[in-house]
mmCIF file of C-alpha atoms in Angstrom:
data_model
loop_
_atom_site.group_PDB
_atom_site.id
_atom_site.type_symbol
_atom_site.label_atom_id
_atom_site.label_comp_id
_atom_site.label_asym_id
_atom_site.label_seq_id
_atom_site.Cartn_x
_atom_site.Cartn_y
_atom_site.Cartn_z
ATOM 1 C CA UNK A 28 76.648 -101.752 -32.723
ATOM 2 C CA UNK A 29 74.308 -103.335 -35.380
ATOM 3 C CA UNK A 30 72.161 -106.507 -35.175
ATOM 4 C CA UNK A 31 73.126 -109.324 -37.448
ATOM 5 C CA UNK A 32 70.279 -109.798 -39.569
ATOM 6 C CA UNK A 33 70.520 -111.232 -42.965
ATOM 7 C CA UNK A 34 69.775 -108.694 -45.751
ATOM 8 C CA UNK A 35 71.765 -105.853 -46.672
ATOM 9 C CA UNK A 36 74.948 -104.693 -45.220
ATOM 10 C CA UNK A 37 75.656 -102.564 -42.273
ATOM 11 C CA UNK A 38 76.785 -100.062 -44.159
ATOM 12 C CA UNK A 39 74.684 -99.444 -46.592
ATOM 13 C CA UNK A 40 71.377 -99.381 -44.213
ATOM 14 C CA UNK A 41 73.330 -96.642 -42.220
ATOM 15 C CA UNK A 42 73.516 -94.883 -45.535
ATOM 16 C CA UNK A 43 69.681 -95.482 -46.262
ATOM 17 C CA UNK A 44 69.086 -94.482 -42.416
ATOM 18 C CA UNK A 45 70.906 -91.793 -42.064
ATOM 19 C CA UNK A 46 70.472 -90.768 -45.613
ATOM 20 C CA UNK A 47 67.161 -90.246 -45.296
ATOM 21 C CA UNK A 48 66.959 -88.485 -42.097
ATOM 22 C CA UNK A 49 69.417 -86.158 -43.696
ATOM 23 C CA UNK A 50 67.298 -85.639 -46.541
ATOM 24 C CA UNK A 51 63.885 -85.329 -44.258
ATOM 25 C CA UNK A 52 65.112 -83.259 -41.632
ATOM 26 C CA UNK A 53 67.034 -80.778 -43.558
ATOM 27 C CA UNK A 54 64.495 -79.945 -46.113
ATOM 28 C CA UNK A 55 61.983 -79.661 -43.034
ATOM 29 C CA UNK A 56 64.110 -77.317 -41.785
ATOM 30 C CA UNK A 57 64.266 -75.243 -44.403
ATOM 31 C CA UNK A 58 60.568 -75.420 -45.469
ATOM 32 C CA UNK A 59 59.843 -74.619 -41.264
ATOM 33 C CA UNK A 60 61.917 -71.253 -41.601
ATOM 34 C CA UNK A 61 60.305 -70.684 -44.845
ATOM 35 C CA UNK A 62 56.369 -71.365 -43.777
ATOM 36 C CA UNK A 63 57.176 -68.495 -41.385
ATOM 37 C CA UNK A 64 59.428 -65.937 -43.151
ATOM 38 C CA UNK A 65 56.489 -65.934 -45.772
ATOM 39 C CA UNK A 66 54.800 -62.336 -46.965
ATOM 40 C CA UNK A 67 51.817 -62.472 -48.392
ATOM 41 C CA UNK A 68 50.631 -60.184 -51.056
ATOM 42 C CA UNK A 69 49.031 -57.957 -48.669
ATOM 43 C CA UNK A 70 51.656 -58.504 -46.214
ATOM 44 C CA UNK A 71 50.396 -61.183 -44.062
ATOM 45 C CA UNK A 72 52.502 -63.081 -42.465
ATOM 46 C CA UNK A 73 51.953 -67.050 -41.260
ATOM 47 C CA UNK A 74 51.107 -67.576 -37.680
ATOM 48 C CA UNK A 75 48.983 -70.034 -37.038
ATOM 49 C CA UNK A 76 51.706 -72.502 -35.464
ATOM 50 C CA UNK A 77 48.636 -74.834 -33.376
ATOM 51 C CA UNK A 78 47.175 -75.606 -36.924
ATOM 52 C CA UNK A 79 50.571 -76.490 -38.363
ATOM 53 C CA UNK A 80 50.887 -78.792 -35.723
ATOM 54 C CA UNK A 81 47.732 -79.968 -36.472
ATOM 55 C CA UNK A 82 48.330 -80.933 -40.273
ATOM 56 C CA UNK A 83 52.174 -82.210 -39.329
ATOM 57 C CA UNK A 84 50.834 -84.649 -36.426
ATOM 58 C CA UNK A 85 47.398 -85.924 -39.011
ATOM 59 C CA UNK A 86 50.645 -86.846 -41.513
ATOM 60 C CA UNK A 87 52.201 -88.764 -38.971
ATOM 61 C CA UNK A 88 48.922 -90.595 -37.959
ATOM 62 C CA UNK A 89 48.728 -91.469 -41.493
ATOM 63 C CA UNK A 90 52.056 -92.864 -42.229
ATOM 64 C CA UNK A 91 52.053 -94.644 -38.355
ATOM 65 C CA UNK A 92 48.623 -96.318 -39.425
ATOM 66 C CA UNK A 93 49.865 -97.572 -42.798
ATOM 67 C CA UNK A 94 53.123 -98.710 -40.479
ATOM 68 C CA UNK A 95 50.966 -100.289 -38.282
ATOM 69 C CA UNK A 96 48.888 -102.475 -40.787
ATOM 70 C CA UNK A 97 51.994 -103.974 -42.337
ATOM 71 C CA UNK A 98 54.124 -104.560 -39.009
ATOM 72 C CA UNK A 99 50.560 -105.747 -37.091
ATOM 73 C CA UNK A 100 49.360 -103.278 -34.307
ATOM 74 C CA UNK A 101 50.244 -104.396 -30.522
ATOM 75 C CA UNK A 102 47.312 -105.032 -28.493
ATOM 76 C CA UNK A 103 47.116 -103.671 -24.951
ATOM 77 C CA UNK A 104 48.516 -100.611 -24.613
ATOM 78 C CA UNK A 105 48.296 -98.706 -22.070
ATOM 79 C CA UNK A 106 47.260 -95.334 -23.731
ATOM 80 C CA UNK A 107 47.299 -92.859 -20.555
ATOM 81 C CA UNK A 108 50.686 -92.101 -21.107
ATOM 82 C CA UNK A 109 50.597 -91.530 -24.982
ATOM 83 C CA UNK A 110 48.510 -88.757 -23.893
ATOM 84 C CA UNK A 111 50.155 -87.106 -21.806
ATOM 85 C CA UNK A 112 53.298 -87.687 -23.552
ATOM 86 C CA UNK A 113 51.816 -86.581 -27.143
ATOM 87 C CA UNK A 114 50.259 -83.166 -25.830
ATOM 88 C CA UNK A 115 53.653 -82.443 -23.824
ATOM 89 C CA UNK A 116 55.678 -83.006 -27.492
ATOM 90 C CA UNK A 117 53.359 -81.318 -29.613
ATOM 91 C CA UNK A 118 53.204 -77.983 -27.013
ATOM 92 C CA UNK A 119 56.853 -78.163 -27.540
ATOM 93 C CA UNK A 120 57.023 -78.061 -31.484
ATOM 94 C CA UNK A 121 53.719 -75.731 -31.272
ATOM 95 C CA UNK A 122 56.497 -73.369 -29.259
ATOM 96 C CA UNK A 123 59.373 -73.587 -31.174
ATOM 97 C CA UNK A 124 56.861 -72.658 -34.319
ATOM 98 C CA UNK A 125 55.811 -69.633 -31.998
ATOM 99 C CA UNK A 126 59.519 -68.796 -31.621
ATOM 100 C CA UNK A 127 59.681 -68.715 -35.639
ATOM 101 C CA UNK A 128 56.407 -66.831 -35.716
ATOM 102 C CA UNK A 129 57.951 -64.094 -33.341
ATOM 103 C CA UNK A 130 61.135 -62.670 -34.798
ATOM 104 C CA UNK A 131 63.469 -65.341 -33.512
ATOM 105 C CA UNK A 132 65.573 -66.779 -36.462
ATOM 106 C CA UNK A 133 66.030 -70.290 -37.312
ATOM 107 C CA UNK A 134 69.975 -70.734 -36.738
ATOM 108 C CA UNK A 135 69.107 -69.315 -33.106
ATOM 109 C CA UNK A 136 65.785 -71.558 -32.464
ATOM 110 C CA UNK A 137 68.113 -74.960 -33.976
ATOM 111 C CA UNK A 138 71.138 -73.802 -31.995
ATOM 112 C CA UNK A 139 69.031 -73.420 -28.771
ATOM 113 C CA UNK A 140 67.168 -76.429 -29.164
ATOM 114 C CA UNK A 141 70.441 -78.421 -29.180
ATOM 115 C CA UNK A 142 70.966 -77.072 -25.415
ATOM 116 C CA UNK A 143 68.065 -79.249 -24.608
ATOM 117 C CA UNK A 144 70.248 -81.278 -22.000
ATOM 118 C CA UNK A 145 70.259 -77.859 -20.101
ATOM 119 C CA UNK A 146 66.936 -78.357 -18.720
ATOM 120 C CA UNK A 147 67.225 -82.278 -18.266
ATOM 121 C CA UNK A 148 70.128 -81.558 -15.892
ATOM 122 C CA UNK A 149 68.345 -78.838 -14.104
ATOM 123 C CA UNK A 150 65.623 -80.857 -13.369
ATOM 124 C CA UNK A 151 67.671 -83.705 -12.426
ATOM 125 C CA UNK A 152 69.823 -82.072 -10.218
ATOM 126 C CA UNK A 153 66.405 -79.985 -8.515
ATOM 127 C CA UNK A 154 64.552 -83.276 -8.323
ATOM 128 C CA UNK A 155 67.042 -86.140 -8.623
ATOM 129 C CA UNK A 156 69.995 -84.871 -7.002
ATOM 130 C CA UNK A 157 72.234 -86.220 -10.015
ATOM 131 C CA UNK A 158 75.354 -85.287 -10.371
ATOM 132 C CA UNK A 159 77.375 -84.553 -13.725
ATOM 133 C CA UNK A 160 81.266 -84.037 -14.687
ATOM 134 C CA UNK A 161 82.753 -80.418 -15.361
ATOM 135 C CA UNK A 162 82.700 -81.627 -19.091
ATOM 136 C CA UNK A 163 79.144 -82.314 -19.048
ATOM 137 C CA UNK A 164 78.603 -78.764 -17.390
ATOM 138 C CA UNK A 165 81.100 -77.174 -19.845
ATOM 139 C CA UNK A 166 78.930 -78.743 -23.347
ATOM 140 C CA UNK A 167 75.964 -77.019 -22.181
ATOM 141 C CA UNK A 168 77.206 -73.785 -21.765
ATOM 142 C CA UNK A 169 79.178 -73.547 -24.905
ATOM 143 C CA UNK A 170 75.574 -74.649 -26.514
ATOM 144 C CA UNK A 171 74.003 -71.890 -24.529
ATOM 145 C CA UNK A 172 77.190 -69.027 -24.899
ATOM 146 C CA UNK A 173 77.258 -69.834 -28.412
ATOM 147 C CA UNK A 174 73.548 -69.541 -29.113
ATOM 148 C CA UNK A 175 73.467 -66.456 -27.116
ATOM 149 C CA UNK A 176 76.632 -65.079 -28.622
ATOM 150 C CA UNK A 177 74.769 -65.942 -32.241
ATOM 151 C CA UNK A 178 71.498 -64.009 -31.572
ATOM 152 C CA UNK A 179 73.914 -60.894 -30.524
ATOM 153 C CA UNK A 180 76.018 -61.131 -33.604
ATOM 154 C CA UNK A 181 73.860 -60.405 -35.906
ATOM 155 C CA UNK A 182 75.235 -57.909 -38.483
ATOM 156 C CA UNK A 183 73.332 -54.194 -38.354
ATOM 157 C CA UNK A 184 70.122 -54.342 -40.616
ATOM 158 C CA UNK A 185 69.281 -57.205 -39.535
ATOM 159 C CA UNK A 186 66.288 -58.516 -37.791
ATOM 160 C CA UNK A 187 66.615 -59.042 -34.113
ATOM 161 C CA UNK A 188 65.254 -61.946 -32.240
ATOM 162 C CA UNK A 189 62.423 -60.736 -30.416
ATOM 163 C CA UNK A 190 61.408 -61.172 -26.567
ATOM 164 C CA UNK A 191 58.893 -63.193 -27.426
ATOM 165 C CA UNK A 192 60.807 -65.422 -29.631
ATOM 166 C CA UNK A 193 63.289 -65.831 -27.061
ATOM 167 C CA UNK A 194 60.390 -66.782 -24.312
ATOM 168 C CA UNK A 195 58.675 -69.443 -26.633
ATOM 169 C CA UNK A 196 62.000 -71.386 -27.142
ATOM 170 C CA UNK A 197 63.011 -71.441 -23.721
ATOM 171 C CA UNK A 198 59.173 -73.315 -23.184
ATOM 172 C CA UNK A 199 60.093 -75.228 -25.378
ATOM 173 C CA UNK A 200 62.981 -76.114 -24.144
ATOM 174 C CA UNK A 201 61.443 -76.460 -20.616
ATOM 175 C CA UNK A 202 59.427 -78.563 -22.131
ATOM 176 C CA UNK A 203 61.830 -80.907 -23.704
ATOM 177 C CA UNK A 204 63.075 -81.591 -20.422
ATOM 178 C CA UNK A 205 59.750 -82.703 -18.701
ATOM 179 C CA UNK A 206 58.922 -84.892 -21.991
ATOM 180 C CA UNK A 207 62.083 -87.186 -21.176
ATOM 181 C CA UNK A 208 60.210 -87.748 -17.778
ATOM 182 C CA UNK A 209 56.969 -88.730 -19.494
ATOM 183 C CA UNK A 210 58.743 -90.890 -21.455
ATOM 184 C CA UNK A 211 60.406 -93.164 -18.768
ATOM 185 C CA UNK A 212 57.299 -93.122 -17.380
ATOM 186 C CA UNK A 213 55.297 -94.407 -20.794
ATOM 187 C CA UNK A 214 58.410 -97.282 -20.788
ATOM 188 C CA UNK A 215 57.747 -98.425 -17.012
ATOM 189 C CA UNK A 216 54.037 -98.133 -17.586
ATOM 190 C CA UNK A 217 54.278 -100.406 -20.748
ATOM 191 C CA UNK A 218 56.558 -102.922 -19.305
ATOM 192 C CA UNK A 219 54.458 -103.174 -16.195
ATOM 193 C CA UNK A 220 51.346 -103.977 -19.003
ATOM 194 C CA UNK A 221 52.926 -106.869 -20.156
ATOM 195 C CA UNK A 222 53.295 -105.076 -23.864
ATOM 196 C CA UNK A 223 55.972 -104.079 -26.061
ATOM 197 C CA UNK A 224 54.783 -101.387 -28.436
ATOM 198 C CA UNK A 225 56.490 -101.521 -32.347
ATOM 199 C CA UNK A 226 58.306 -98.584 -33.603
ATOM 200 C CA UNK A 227 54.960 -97.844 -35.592
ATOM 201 C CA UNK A 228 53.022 -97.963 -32.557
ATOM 202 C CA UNK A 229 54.862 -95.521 -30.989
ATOM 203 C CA UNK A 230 54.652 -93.525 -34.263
ATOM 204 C CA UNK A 231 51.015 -93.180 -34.495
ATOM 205 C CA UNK A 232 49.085 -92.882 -30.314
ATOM 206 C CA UNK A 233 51.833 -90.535 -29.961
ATOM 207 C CA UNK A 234 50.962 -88.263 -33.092
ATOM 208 C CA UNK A 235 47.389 -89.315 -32.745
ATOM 209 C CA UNK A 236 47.230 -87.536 -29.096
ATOM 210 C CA UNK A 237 49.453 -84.968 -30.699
ATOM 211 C CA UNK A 238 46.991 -83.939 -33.864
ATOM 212 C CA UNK A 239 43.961 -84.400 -31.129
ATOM 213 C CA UNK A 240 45.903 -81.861 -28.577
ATOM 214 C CA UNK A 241 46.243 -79.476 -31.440
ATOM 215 C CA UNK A 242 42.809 -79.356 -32.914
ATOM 216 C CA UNK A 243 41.480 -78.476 -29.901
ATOM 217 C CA UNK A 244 43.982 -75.412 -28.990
ATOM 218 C CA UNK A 245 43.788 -74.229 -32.552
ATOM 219 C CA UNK A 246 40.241 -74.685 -32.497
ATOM 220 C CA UNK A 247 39.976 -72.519 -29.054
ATOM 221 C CA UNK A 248 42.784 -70.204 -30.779
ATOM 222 C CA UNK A 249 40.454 -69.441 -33.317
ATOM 223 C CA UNK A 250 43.718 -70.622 -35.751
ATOM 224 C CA UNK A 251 41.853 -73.709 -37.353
ATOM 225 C CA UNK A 252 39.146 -71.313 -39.907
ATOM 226 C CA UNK A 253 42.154 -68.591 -39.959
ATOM 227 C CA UNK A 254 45.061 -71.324 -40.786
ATOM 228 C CA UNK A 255 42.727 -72.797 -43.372
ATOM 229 C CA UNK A 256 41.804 -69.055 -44.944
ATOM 230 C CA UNK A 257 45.575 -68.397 -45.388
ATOM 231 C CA UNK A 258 46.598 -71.003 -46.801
ATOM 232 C CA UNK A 259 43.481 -71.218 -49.504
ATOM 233 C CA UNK A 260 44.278 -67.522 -49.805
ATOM 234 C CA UNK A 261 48.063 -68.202 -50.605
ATOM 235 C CA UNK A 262 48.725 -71.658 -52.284
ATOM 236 C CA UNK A 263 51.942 -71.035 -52.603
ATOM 237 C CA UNK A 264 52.711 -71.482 -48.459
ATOM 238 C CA UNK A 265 49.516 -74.540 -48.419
ATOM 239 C CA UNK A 266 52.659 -76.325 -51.021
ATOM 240 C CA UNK A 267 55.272 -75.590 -48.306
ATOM 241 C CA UNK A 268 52.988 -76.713 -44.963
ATOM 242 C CA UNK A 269 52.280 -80.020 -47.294
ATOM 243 C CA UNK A 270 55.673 -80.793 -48.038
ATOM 244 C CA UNK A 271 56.679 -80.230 -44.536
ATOM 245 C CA UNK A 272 54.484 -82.142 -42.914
ATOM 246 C CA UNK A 273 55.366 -85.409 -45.541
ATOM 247 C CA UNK A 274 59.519 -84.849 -44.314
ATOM 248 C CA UNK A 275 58.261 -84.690 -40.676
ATOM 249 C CA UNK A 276 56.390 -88.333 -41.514
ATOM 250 C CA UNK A 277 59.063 -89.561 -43.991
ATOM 251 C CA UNK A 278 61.814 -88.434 -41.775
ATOM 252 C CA UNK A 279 60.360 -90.132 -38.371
ATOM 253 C CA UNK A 280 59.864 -93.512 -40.437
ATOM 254 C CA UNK A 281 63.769 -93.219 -41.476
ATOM 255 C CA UNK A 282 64.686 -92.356 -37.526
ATOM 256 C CA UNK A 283 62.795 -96.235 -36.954
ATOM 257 C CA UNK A 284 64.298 -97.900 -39.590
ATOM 258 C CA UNK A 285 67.595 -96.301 -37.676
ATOM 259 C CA UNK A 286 66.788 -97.648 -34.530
ATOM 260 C CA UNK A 287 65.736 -101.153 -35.849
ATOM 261 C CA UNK A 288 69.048 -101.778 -37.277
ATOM 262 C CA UNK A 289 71.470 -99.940 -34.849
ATOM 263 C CA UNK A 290 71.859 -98.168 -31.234
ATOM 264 C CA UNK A 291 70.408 -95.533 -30.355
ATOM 265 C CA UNK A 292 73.724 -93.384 -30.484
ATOM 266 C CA UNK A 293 74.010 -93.721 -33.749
ATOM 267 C CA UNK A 294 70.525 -92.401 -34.070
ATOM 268 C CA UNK A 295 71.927 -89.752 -31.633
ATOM 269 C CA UNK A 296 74.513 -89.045 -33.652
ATOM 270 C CA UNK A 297 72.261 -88.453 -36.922
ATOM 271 C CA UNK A 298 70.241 -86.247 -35.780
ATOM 272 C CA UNK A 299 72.625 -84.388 -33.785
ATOM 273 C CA UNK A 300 74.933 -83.446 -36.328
ATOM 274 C CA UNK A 301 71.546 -83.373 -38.796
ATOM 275 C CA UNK A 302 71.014 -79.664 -36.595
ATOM 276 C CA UNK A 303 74.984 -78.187 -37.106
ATOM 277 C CA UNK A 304 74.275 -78.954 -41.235
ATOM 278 C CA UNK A 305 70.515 -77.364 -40.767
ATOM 279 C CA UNK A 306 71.697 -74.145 -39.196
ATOM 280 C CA UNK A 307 74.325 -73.952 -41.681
ATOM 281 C CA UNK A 308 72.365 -74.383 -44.550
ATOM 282 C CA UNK A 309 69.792 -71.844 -42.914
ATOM 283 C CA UNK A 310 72.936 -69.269 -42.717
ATOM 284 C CA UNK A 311 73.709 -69.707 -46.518
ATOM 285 C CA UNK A 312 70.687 -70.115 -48.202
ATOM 286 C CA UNK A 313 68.661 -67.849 -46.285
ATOM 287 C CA UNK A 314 70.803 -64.930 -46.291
ATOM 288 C CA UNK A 315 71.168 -64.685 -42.617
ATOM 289 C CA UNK A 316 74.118 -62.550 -41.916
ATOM 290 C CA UNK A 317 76.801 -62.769 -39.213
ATOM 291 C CA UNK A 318 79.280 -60.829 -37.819
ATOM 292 C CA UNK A 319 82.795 -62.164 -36.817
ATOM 293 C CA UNK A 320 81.203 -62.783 -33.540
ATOM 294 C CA UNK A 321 77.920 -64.711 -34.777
ATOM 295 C CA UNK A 322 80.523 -67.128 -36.589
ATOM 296 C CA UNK A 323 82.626 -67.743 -33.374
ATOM 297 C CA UNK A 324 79.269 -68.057 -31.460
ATOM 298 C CA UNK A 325 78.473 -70.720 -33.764
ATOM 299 C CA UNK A 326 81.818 -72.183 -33.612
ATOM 300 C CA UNK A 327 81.007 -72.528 -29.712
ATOM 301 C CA UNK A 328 77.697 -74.248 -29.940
ATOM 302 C CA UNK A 329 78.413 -76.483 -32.578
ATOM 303 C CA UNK A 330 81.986 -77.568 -30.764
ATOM 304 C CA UNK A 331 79.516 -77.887 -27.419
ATOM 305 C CA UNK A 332 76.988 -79.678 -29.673
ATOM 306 C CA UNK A 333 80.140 -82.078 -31.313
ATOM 307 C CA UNK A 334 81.838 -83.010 -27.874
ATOM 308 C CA UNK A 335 78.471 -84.820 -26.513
ATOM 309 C CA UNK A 336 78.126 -86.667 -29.494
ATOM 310 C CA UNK A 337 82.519 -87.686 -28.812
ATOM 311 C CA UNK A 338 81.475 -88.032 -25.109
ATOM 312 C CA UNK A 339 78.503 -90.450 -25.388
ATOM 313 C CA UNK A 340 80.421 -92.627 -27.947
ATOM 314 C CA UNK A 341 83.918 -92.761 -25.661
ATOM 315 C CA UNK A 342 81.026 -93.889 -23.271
ATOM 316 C CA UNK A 343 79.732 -96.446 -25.330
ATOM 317 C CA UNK A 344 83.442 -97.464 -25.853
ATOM 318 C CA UNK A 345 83.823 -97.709 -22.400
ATOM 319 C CA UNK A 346 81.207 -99.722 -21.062
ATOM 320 C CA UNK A 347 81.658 -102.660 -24.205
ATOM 321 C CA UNK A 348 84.987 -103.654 -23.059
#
């Protein structure tokens, strides 16, 4: 499971790995839900989900530079693919933002978001022809039931996910399922260059085509000068876009110490579970309110969300002996 390198034990750089994408990742969470449940004075509310995009992928770009200089940057990249890739992921976060933006609330958008596989396995079954076991079939629909079950549940009073909420996360979910594509393709392209990118590489031409992608939409959005006005007129939200964009940047460099030091399921793993604690947390800090229903539709998607994490590892089990 780990590498044996000299240095500190195995356990204690899982606790440093997964430690810290804990710590990231759940107070990104938080500050995400927050940016966009913001009132202004006035009662303006944040929109402007291309130009946090923008100032979350420039973070990135910043810490993946500084990476880059201390690990040494690999020469010969092939960079077509980083393009594509990068402007497929950040359309993706841009639309779960937009979710956020419209009405839908962040236990729904996190619980959805886990159902990603939904859209992998369409498209491999359309296009592929792959096939997959009942269980397999049965985790993504207790992801899907239980997110659906969740937005329904809501107690009365309070605020229903809108349509358009519910259309931006299922983009972004349809999304999520052509990025794994691009990114097969970005592996196979590399390999066939002769080059094997560093975790840092990856870190900043993917956020660099990212930031690039989204200056130009929120530019054409017209939600560059309004994104900027907002925040300068309300400091209080330009403290909460800062602070998430540093866990989005301090988070991913945690996810590649991860995957230096161990497999990739228990990266999997991390950031998995990471969403059941975020939604959670969301529930009880927020004040979101649930029903009896809304807790056994959680129940649902977080068991759907726990058996593929039990699945891939009886996998893993399986295929080392």
């Amino acid at each position: 499971m780990t590498e044996t390198k000299p240095g500190l034990p195995a356990s204690l750089k899982l606790l440093i790995g997964a430690g810290g994408i804990y710590g990231a990742f759940l107070y990104y969470g938080s500050l995400q839900e927050d940016v966009f449940r913001f009132t202004s004075d006035d009662g303006g509310t944040f929109k402007q989900a291309w130009f946090l995009q923008v100032l979350e992928a420039l973070s990135n770009v910043i810490v993946g530079y500084a990476g880059m200089l201390i690990t040494g940057a690999t020469k010969g990249i092939p960079l077509t693919m980083f393009g594509i890739s990068g402007a497929a992921q950040v359309t993706a976060k841009a639309c779960t933002s937009l979710a956020l933006a419209n009405g839908l609330s962040f236990p729904v958008a996190t619980l959805a978001k886990s159902g990603k596989m939904a859209p992998v396995m369409a498209g491999s079954l359309i296009i592929g022809g792959a096939k997959y076991s009942l269980r397999e079939y049965l985790q993504v629909l207790a992801i899907i039931g239980g997110t659906a079950i969740v937005s329904m549940g809501k107690k009365k009073g309070s605020s229903s996910s809108s349509f358009m909420g519910v259309a931006y996360i299922l983009m972004s979910l349809a999304l999520d399922g052509v990025i794994a594509g691009f990114q097969k393709k970005l592996k196979e392209e590399t390999a066939k260059a002769g080059v094997k990118p560093k975790p840092y590489d990856y870190m900043f031409w993917t956020n660099l085509f990212m930031c690039l992608t989204a200056i130009v939409i929120s530019f054409g959005l017209g939600e560059f000068t309004t994104g900027i006005d907002f925040c300068l007129a309300n400091p209080e939200i330009l403290s909460k876009i800062v602070k998430f964009s540093a866990c989005s940047a301090i988070g991913q460099s945690f996810i590649f110490y991860t995957i230096a030091n161990f497999d990739p399921l228990v990266l999997s793993t991390v950031t998995t579970t990471r969403k059941i604690f975020s939604v959670l947390l969301s529930i009880f800090l927020k004040g979101h309110s649930l029903s009896l229903t809304g807790w056994s539709g959680i129940g649902l998607a977080c068991g759907g969300i726990l058996s593929e994490v039990q699945a891939k590892r009886s996998t893993k089990k399986s295929h080392s002996h």
